[in-house]
């Protein structure tokens, strides 16, 4: 799509300047490319979460210390990346979305390679800190998809894209379980494979994807534009509420996910091996959850995004709170499946609401920041879990369920408000 002339900094956009010609990139083709990109990223990150307790044990860390360090190390993933997240969205809109997305894949290759060669805990910690520099690509991909996808296909497209992450979180541990327990390969080979896949994704995007420019190209200083985008999110009550609700979902997920492998260790795994049991609960089972989340897009297009969001939040709260009471690997895997699917559905519904509620001139900047709650929760959630786990492993999951219940209550309260500009915008675009 050819870009219109840049708007003067701080000026209101001219509606007549928006390019309404058919996009140069087919939305289905772009969805496939971005789906693969998101899948590979989630695949590698999930392997870090799934096999971190095993990796720390391999490095000689005493077993009683591992739960505490699992929480602390998991919080390192987002520390360095958080301050520069707003900049990636501005750089993408101002210069090139394609380049920003490829940058993320290249950094992933470096990160997963670093995890593979780490020999002692401090080296592993440094490698996990580098994950922060690969952030900022998902919002850019969402903004590009929104610009090329027809409105009547938007909920389905976003839900399909949203399913790529939970599928990646399923495939990653499953591959690791086969490599470690089945092929008897060292854990380093698991991360080396993820590094190679990330390099392949960078090449794929470079050769097959096209540039998708925003309708309104920002002009002005990058830092001013970045923090202007943050201010616009904070100043908009509707967007602020959606970000807060999304933040509660992420906080609960980031609090519970690092400790799932420790729940598996408490159960009898039989002859499958510990890595394979972890892969079943943390990995393979959530693939079915991704299928469940895809159906949320269909339901959102027909029933409305907010009712589906309310159901997903309430269901997530229940399933995560029940996880510590699973008596065998099978029930725990079922709970993990439901939790992953419902959590992914929360994201799809929030993406959909932002895509239709936010005006066109602010839509790209807002969607570029859509994972900002994840980055904050990615630091706070595991760190809080590291503190809460001292009261017992089940307490972590009960607290996570309480956080999700708060989010559901907020959506329920939101539904009692009179219909405002956001609702009218959804009707107008529908």
Short mmCIF file of C-alpha atoms in Angstrom, two decimals:
data_model
loop_
_atom_site.label_atom_id
_atom_site.label_comp_id
_atom_site.label_asym_id
_atom_site.label_seq_id
_atom_site.Cartn_x
_atom_site.Cartn_y
_atom_site.Cartn_z
CA UNK A 1 0.00 0.00 0.00
CA UNK A 2 1.47 3.34 -0.99
CA UNK A 3 1.83 5.70 1.94
CA UNK A 4 0.05 9.05 1.97
CA UNK A 5 1.90 12.21 2.74
CA UNK A 6 3.08 12.46 6.32
CA UNK A 7 0.95 14.49 8.69
CA UNK A 8 2.57 17.45 10.43
CA UNK A 9 3.54 16.58 13.98
CA UNK A 10 0.63 17.17 16.34
CA UNK A 11 -1.83 18.01 13.51
CA UNK A 12 -5.20 16.33 13.17
CA UNK A 13 -5.25 13.85 10.28
CA UNK A 14 -7.10 14.77 7.12
CA UNK A 15 -9.67 12.03 6.44
CA UNK A 16 -9.37 12.69 2.72
CA UNK A 17 -5.67 11.79 2.84
CA UNK A 18 -6.32 8.16 3.84
CA UNK A 19 -5.52 5.72 1.04
CA UNK A 20 -8.61 3.60 0.41
CA UNK A 21 -7.20 1.64 -2.51
CA UNK A 22 -7.04 -2.15 -2.21
CA UNK A 23 -3.90 -3.16 -0.25
CA UNK A 24 -0.89 -4.44 -2.18
CA UNK A 25 -0.56 -7.39 0.25
CA UNK A 26 -3.25 -10.08 0.43
CA UNK A 27 -4.40 -10.43 4.04
CA UNK A 28 -4.50 -14.23 3.91
CA UNK A 29 -0.94 -14.47 2.66
CA UNK A 30 0.29 -12.00 5.27
CA UNK A 31 -1.61 -13.87 7.97
CA UNK A 32 0.20 -17.11 7.08
CA UNK A 33 3.64 -15.45 7.18
CA UNK A 34 2.96 -13.70 10.47
CA UNK A 35 1.39 -16.86 11.92
CA UNK A 36 4.60 -18.81 11.27
CA UNK A 37 6.69 -15.95 12.68
CA UNK A 38 4.69 -15.84 15.90
CA UNK A 39 4.70 -19.65 16.16
CA UNK A 40 8.49 -19.93 16.02
CA UNK A 41 8.96 -17.16 18.57
CA UNK A 42 6.53 -18.80 21.01
CA UNK A 43 8.14 -22.18 20.35
CA UNK A 44 11.54 -21.03 21.58
CA UNK A 45 10.27 -18.99 24.53
CA UNK A 46 8.09 -21.90 25.68
CA UNK A 47 11.13 -24.16 25.78
CA UNK A 48 12.84 -21.70 28.09
CA UNK A 49 9.85 -21.79 30.44
CA UNK A 50 9.28 -25.56 30.18
CA UNK A 51 12.81 -26.79 30.77
CA UNK A 52 14.17 -24.05 33.03
CA UNK A 53 13.90 -26.19 36.22
CA UNK A 54 15.70 -29.06 34.46
CA UNK A 55 18.35 -26.67 33.12
CA UNK A 56 19.00 -25.19 36.55
CA UNK A 57 19.28 -28.68 38.05
CA UNK A 58 21.77 -29.64 35.31
CA UNK A 59 23.86 -26.64 36.34
CA UNK A 60 24.04 -27.93 39.92
CA UNK A 61 21.50 -25.68 41.64
CA UNK A 62 20.09 -27.29 44.83
CA UNK A 63 16.50 -28.49 44.39
CA UNK A 64 15.04 -26.37 47.26
CA UNK A 65 16.35 -23.20 45.57
CA UNK A 66 14.95 -23.93 42.12
CA UNK A 67 11.30 -22.71 42.61
CA UNK A 68 12.51 -19.32 43.84
CA UNK A 69 14.97 -18.88 40.96
CA UNK A 70 12.43 -20.08 38.38
CA UNK A 71 10.33 -17.04 39.26
CA UNK A 72 13.25 -14.62 39.35
CA UNK A 73 14.85 -15.84 36.11
CA UNK A 74 11.50 -15.78 34.28
CA UNK A 75 11.01 -12.12 35.22
CA UNK A 76 14.33 -11.25 33.54
CA UNK A 77 12.84 -11.88 30.09
CA UNK A 78 11.13 -8.49 29.92
CA UNK A 79 13.41 -6.23 31.98
CA UNK A 80 15.58 -4.76 29.23
CA UNK A 81 12.90 -4.68 26.55
CA UNK A 82 10.20 -2.77 28.42
CA UNK A 83 11.65 0.77 28.15
CA UNK A 84 12.09 0.59 24.35
CA UNK A 85 8.80 -1.14 23.46
CA UNK A 86 7.09 2.16 22.45
CA UNK A 87 10.01 2.97 20.14
CA UNK A 88 9.61 -0.16 18.00
CA UNK A 89 6.07 0.79 17.02
CA UNK A 90 7.13 4.29 16.01
CA UNK A 91 10.16 3.04 14.06
CA UNK A 92 7.90 0.54 12.31
CA UNK A 93 5.30 3.12 11.27
CA UNK A 94 7.85 5.80 10.45
CA UNK A 95 10.34 3.69 8.50
CA UNK A 96 9.51 0.00 7.97
CA UNK A 97 7.26 -2.52 9.69
CA UNK A 98 8.94 -5.31 7.77
CA UNK A 99 12.42 -4.40 9.05
CA UNK A 100 11.24 -4.23 12.67
CA UNK A 101 9.65 -7.69 12.45
CA UNK A 102 12.76 -9.20 10.82
CA UNK A 103 14.89 -7.59 13.54
CA UNK A 104 12.93 -9.51 16.16
CA UNK A 105 13.54 -12.86 14.44
CA UNK A 106 17.28 -12.19 14.23
CA UNK A 107 17.47 -11.27 17.92
CA UNK A 108 15.57 -14.46 18.77
CA UNK A 109 18.27 -16.48 17.05
CA UNK A 110 20.92 -14.79 19.20
CA UNK A 111 18.91 -15.31 22.39
CA UNK A 112 18.16 -19.00 21.84
CA UNK A 113 21.76 -19.58 20.80
CA UNK A 114 22.92 -17.91 24.01
CA UNK A 115 20.65 -20.12 26.12
CA UNK A 116 22.06 -23.16 24.32
CA UNK A 117 25.68 -22.38 25.13
CA UNK A 118 25.15 -21.20 28.75
CA UNK A 119 27.10 -23.30 31.21
CA UNK A 120 26.37 -21.68 34.60
CA UNK A 121 23.30 -19.89 36.03
CA UNK A 122 24.62 -16.35 35.58
CA UNK A 123 25.24 -16.98 31.87
CA UNK A 124 21.69 -18.28 31.54
CA UNK A 125 20.42 -15.16 33.30
CA UNK A 126 22.28 -12.91 30.83
CA UNK A 127 20.84 -14.82 27.88
CA UNK A 128 17.31 -14.45 29.26
CA UNK A 129 17.83 -10.73 29.74
CA UNK A 130 18.52 -10.45 26.02
CA UNK A 131 15.00 -11.69 25.25
CA UNK A 132 13.81 -8.15 25.94
CA UNK A 133 15.44 -6.89 22.76
CA UNK A 134 13.31 -9.17 20.58
CA UNK A 135 10.07 -7.63 21.86
CA UNK A 136 7.85 -5.23 19.93
CA UNK A 137 7.01 -7.33 16.88
CA UNK A 138 3.54 -8.66 17.71
CA UNK A 139 1.86 -5.28 17.90
CA UNK A 140 3.47 -4.31 14.60
CA UNK A 141 2.15 -7.48 12.95
CA UNK A 142 -1.32 -6.85 14.39
CA UNK A 143 -1.32 -3.29 13.05
CA UNK A 144 -0.33 -4.49 9.58
CA UNK A 145 -2.99 -7.20 9.60
CA UNK A 146 -5.63 -4.68 10.66
CA UNK A 147 -4.69 -2.44 7.73
CA UNK A 148 -5.14 -5.17 5.09
CA UNK A 149 -7.94 -7.34 6.53
CA UNK A 150 -11.62 -6.69 5.63
CA UNK A 151 -13.70 -5.66 8.66
CA UNK A 152 -16.04 -8.67 8.39
CA UNK A 153 -13.01 -11.00 8.55
CA UNK A 154 -11.18 -9.14 11.30
CA UNK A 155 -12.29 -11.21 14.30
CA UNK A 156 -11.46 -14.47 12.55
CA UNK A 157 -8.09 -13.23 11.29
CA UNK A 158 -7.03 -11.93 14.69
CA UNK A 159 -8.17 -15.13 16.42
CA UNK A 160 -6.22 -17.28 13.94
CA UNK A 161 -3.14 -15.14 14.47
CA UNK A 162 -3.66 -15.27 18.23
CA UNK A 163 -3.74 -19.08 18.11
CA UNK A 164 -0.18 -19.18 16.75
CA UNK A 165 1.31 -18.32 20.13
CA UNK A 166 -0.40 -21.07 22.16
CA UNK A 167 0.32 -23.58 19.40
CA UNK A 168 3.97 -22.54 19.54
CA UNK A 169 3.88 -22.91 23.31
CA UNK A 170 2.58 -26.42 22.70
CA UNK A 171 4.92 -27.49 19.91
CA UNK A 172 8.06 -26.19 21.63
CA UNK A 173 7.95 -28.36 24.77
CA UNK A 174 6.70 -31.32 22.72
CA UNK A 175 9.75 -31.11 20.46
CA UNK A 176 11.97 -30.72 23.52
CA UNK A 177 10.43 -33.75 25.20
CA UNK A 178 11.09 -35.92 22.14
CA UNK A 179 14.66 -34.65 21.79
CA UNK A 180 15.56 -35.05 25.48
CA UNK A 181 13.64 -38.22 26.50
CA UNK A 182 13.23 -39.87 23.11
CA UNK A 183 16.47 -39.09 21.27
CA UNK A 184 18.52 -38.60 24.47
CA UNK A 185 19.99 -35.35 23.18
CA UNK A 186 21.26 -32.63 25.54
CA UNK A 187 19.01 -29.67 26.32
CA UNK A 188 21.41 -27.42 24.42
CA UNK A 189 20.31 -29.04 21.14
CA UNK A 190 16.69 -27.98 21.81
CA UNK A 191 17.65 -24.31 21.98
CA UNK A 192 20.05 -24.61 19.06
CA UNK A 193 17.17 -25.85 16.90
CA UNK A 194 15.03 -22.86 17.93
CA UNK A 195 17.89 -20.52 16.99
CA UNK A 196 18.08 -22.10 13.53
CA UNK A 197 14.31 -21.81 13.05
CA UNK A 198 14.42 -18.13 13.98
CA UNK A 199 17.07 -17.51 11.34
CA UNK A 200 14.89 -19.29 8.80
CA UNK A 201 11.95 -17.05 9.72
CA UNK A 202 14.07 -13.93 9.14
CA UNK A 203 14.95 -15.20 5.67
CA UNK A 204 11.31 -16.10 4.95
CA UNK A 205 10.09 -12.63 5.88
CA UNK A 206 12.83 -10.96 3.89
CA UNK A 207 11.98 -12.89 0.73
CA UNK A 208 8.19 -13.35 0.91
CA UNK A 209 6.59 -10.53 2.90
CA UNK A 210 5.71 -7.10 1.54
CA UNK A 211 5.85 -3.74 3.28
CA UNK A 212 2.49 -2.59 4.68
CA UNK A 213 2.53 1.12 5.39
CA UNK A 214 0.06 2.74 7.81
CA UNK A 215 -2.67 5.03 6.50
CA UNK A 216 -1.17 7.89 8.53
CA UNK A 217 2.64 7.95 8.55
CA UNK A 218 3.94 9.74 11.68
CA UNK A 219 6.36 12.61 11.40
CA UNK A 220 8.53 14.22 14.05
CA UNK A 221 11.10 13.03 16.57
CA UNK A 222 10.96 9.33 17.39
CA UNK A 223 11.09 9.72 21.18
CA UNK A 224 8.36 12.37 21.13
CA UNK A 225 6.15 10.19 18.94
CA UNK A 226 6.76 7.11 21.10
CA UNK A 227 5.81 8.75 24.35
CA UNK A 228 2.98 10.57 22.61
CA UNK A 229 1.58 7.15 21.70
CA UNK A 230 1.86 6.05 25.33
CA UNK A 231 0.11 9.23 26.47
CA UNK A 232 -2.71 8.64 23.98
CA UNK A 233 -3.26 5.17 25.45
CA UNK A 234 -3.26 6.47 29.02
CA UNK A 235 -5.55 9.41 28.17
CA UNK A 236 -8.24 7.32 26.44
CA UNK A 237 -10.49 5.81 29.15
CA UNK A 238 -11.74 3.02 26.89
CA UNK A 239 -8.26 1.96 25.78
CA UNK A 240 -6.95 2.33 29.31
CA UNK A 241 -9.60 -0.04 30.63
CA UNK A 242 -8.91 -2.60 27.91
CA UNK A 243 -5.17 -2.47 28.59
CA UNK A 244 -5.83 -2.90 32.32
CA UNK A 245 -8.08 -5.92 31.72
CA UNK A 246 -5.52 -7.42 29.36
CA UNK A 247 -2.86 -6.75 31.97
CA UNK A 248 -4.71 -8.79 34.58
CA UNK A 249 -4.90 -11.74 32.18
CA UNK A 250 -1.21 -11.51 31.43
CA UNK A 251 -0.31 -11.07 35.09
CA UNK A 252 -2.12 -14.28 35.99
CA UNK A 253 -0.57 -16.20 33.09
CA UNK A 254 2.95 -14.96 33.78
CA UNK A 255 2.54 -15.78 37.45
CA UNK A 256 1.36 -19.35 36.84
CA UNK A 257 3.19 -20.53 33.69
CA UNK A 258 6.76 -20.71 35.09
CA UNK A 259 5.56 -22.95 37.93
CA UNK A 260 3.62 -25.46 35.82
CA UNK A 261 6.68 -27.73 35.39
CA UNK A 262 6.98 -27.85 39.18
CA UNK A 263 3.37 -29.05 39.43
CA UNK A 264 4.28 -31.84 37.01
CA UNK A 265 7.24 -32.83 39.17
CA UNK A 266 4.91 -33.41 42.12
CA UNK A 267 2.89 -36.02 40.20
CA UNK A 268 3.69 -39.58 39.16
CA UNK A 269 4.87 -39.40 35.54
CA UNK A 270 5.19 -43.16 34.99
CA UNK A 271 7.41 -44.37 32.18
CA UNK A 272 7.10 -41.28 29.93
CA UNK A 273 9.94 -39.38 31.62
CA UNK A 274 9.87 -35.96 33.27
CA UNK A 275 10.62 -33.93 30.11
CA UNK A 276 7.86 -35.72 28.21
CA UNK A 277 5.38 -35.20 31.05
CA UNK A 278 6.22 -31.50 31.09
CA UNK A 279 5.76 -31.42 27.32
CA UNK A 280 2.30 -32.98 27.68
CA UNK A 281 1.09 -30.46 30.26
CA UNK A 282 2.96 -27.31 29.26
CA UNK A 283 3.15 -28.12 25.57
CA UNK A 284 1.11 -30.70 23.71
CA UNK A 285 -2.20 -30.21 25.54
CA UNK A 286 -2.39 -26.44 24.89
CA UNK A 287 -2.41 -27.10 21.13
CA UNK A 288 -6.01 -28.18 21.62
CA UNK A 289 -6.47 -24.99 23.60
CA UNK A 290 -5.36 -23.01 20.55
CA UNK A 291 -8.15 -24.62 18.54
CA UNK A 292 -10.57 -23.54 21.26
CA UNK A 293 -9.25 -19.98 21.10
CA UNK A 294 -9.73 -19.83 17.31
CA UNK A 295 -13.44 -20.48 17.77
CA UNK A 296 -13.56 -17.37 19.96
CA UNK A 297 -13.00 -15.24 16.86
CA UNK A 298 -16.04 -16.78 15.19
CA UNK A 299 -18.10 -16.22 18.33
CA UNK A 300 -16.84 -12.66 18.72
CA UNK A 301 -17.86 -11.75 15.17
CA UNK A 302 -21.41 -12.98 15.88
CA UNK A 303 -22.05 -12.44 19.59
CA UNK A 304 -19.83 -9.44 20.27
CA UNK A 305 -16.30 -9.20 21.62
CA UNK A 306 -17.21 -8.19 25.19
CA UNK A 307 -19.50 -11.15 26.06
CA UNK A 308 -16.89 -13.61 24.80
CA UNK A 309 -14.17 -11.75 26.74
CA UNK A 310 -16.20 -12.06 29.95
CA UNK A 311 -16.66 -15.82 29.51
CA UNK A 312 -12.96 -16.30 28.70
CA UNK A 313 -11.82 -14.39 31.81
CA UNK A 314 -14.17 -16.29 34.11
CA UNK A 315 -13.21 -19.66 32.63
CA UNK A 316 -9.50 -18.89 32.90
CA UNK A 317 -9.90 -17.94 36.57
CA UNK A 318 -11.57 -21.26 37.35
CA UNK A 319 -9.16 -23.51 35.45
CA UNK A 320 -5.95 -21.99 36.82
CA UNK A 321 -7.27 -22.15 40.39
CA UNK A 322 -8.06 -25.86 39.98
CA UNK A 323 -4.63 -26.85 38.62
CA UNK A 324 -2.93 -27.54 42.00
CA UNK A 325 -5.70 -30.01 42.86
CA UNK A 326 -5.09 -32.26 39.84
CA UNK A 327 -4.36 -35.79 41.02
CA UNK A 328 -2.65 -37.04 37.85
CA UNK A 329 -0.94 -35.85 34.69
CA UNK A 330 -4.11 -36.28 32.60
CA UNK A 331 -6.38 -33.93 34.59
CA UNK A 332 -3.57 -31.39 34.86
CA UNK A 333 -3.12 -31.50 31.07
CA UNK A 334 -6.85 -30.92 30.58
CA UNK A 335 -6.77 -27.91 32.90
CA UNK A 336 -3.71 -26.54 31.08
CA UNK A 337 -5.50 -27.00 27.75
CA UNK A 338 -8.56 -25.04 28.87
CA UNK A 339 -6.49 -22.34 30.53
CA UNK A 340 -4.31 -21.80 27.44
CA UNK A 341 -7.27 -21.69 25.08
CA UNK A 342 -9.30 -19.31 27.23
CA UNK A 343 -6.29 -17.08 27.84
CA UNK A 344 -5.63 -16.85 24.11
CA UNK A 345 -9.31 -16.01 23.58
CA UNK A 346 -8.91 -13.08 25.99
CA UNK A 347 -6.17 -11.69 23.78
CA UNK A 348 -8.20 -12.15 20.60
CA UNK A 349 -11.18 -10.30 22.06
CA UNK A 350 -9.05 -7.41 23.36
CA UNK A 351 -7.34 -7.12 19.97
CA UNK A 352 -10.73 -7.06 18.29
CA UNK A 353 -12.11 -4.38 20.61
CA UNK A 354 -9.06 -2.18 20.11
CA UNK A 355 -9.20 -2.65 16.34
CA UNK A 356 -12.78 -1.37 16.11
CA UNK A 357 -12.89 1.10 19.02
CA UNK A 358 -9.74 3.12 18.34
CA UNK A 359 -9.94 5.83 15.63
CA UNK A 360 -7.90 5.19 12.49
CA UNK A 361 -5.38 7.94 13.21
CA UNK A 362 -4.44 6.33 16.56
CA UNK A 363 -5.12 2.68 15.74
CA UNK A 364 -1.65 1.71 14.53
CA UNK A 365 0.14 3.34 17.48
CA UNK A 366 -2.27 1.71 19.94
CA UNK A 367 -1.98 -1.78 18.44
CA UNK A 368 1.80 -1.42 18.43
CA UNK A 369 1.58 -1.01 22.21
CA UNK A 370 -0.96 -3.79 22.75
CA UNK A 371 1.60 -6.07 24.42
CA UNK A 372 2.83 -3.40 26.82
CA UNK A 373 0.72 -5.00 29.60
CA UNK A 374 2.45 -8.31 28.83
CA UNK A 375 5.89 -6.81 29.31
CA UNK A 376 4.94 -5.23 32.63
CA UNK A 377 3.19 -8.41 33.78
CA UNK A 378 6.16 -10.45 32.53
CA UNK A 379 8.31 -8.74 35.15
CA UNK A 380 5.78 -8.45 37.97
CA UNK A 381 4.09 -11.86 37.55
CA UNK A 382 7.07 -14.22 37.93
CA UNK A 383 8.63 -12.00 40.59
CA UNK A 384 5.37 -12.04 42.56
CA UNK A 385 5.22 -15.80 42.04
CA UNK A 386 8.73 -16.14 43.46
CA UNK A 387 7.47 -14.45 46.64
CA UNK A 388 4.09 -16.18 46.84
CA UNK A 389 5.58 -19.65 46.27
CA UNK A 390 7.23 -19.44 49.70
CA UNK A 391 3.70 -19.99 51.10
CA UNK A 392 3.35 -23.13 48.99
CA UNK A 393 3.17 -23.99 45.30
CA UNK A 394 -0.67 -24.17 45.15
CA UNK A 395 -0.95 -20.60 46.45
CA UNK A 396 0.61 -19.28 43.22
CA UNK A 397 -2.24 -20.69 41.12
CA UNK A 398 -4.95 -19.61 43.56
CA UNK A 399 -3.66 -16.03 43.49
CA UNK A 400 -3.52 -16.13 39.68
CA UNK A 401 -7.17 -17.22 39.63
CA UNK A 402 -8.07 -14.31 41.88
CA UNK A 403 -6.35 -11.86 39.53
CA UNK A 404 -8.38 -13.17 36.57
CA UNK A 405 -11.58 -12.93 38.60
CA UNK A 406 -10.84 -9.24 39.13
CA UNK A 407 -10.54 -8.83 35.34
CA UNK A 408 -13.87 -10.59 34.80
CA UNK A 409 -15.52 -8.30 37.34
CA UNK A 410 -14.14 -5.27 35.49
CA UNK A 411 -15.63 -6.47 32.17
CA UNK A 412 -18.96 -7.19 33.86
CA UNK A 413 -18.98 -3.66 35.25
CA UNK A 414 -18.07 -2.32 31.81
CA UNK A 415 -21.10 -4.02 30.27
CA UNK A 416 -23.40 -2.11 32.63
CA UNK A 417 -22.16 1.27 31.32
CA UNK A 418 -24.31 3.10 28.78
CA UNK A 419 -23.28 2.57 25.17
CA UNK A 420 -20.79 5.26 24.21
CA UNK A 421 -18.56 6.23 21.38
CA UNK A 422 -16.74 2.88 21.41
CA UNK A 423 -19.94 0.94 20.87
CA UNK A 424 -21.06 3.32 18.15
CA UNK A 425 -17.69 2.94 16.43
CA UNK A 426 -18.06 -0.85 16.41
CA UNK A 427 -21.55 -0.56 14.93
CA UNK A 428 -20.39 1.97 12.32
CA UNK A 429 -17.49 -0.20 11.17
CA UNK A 430 -19.63 -3.35 11.20
#
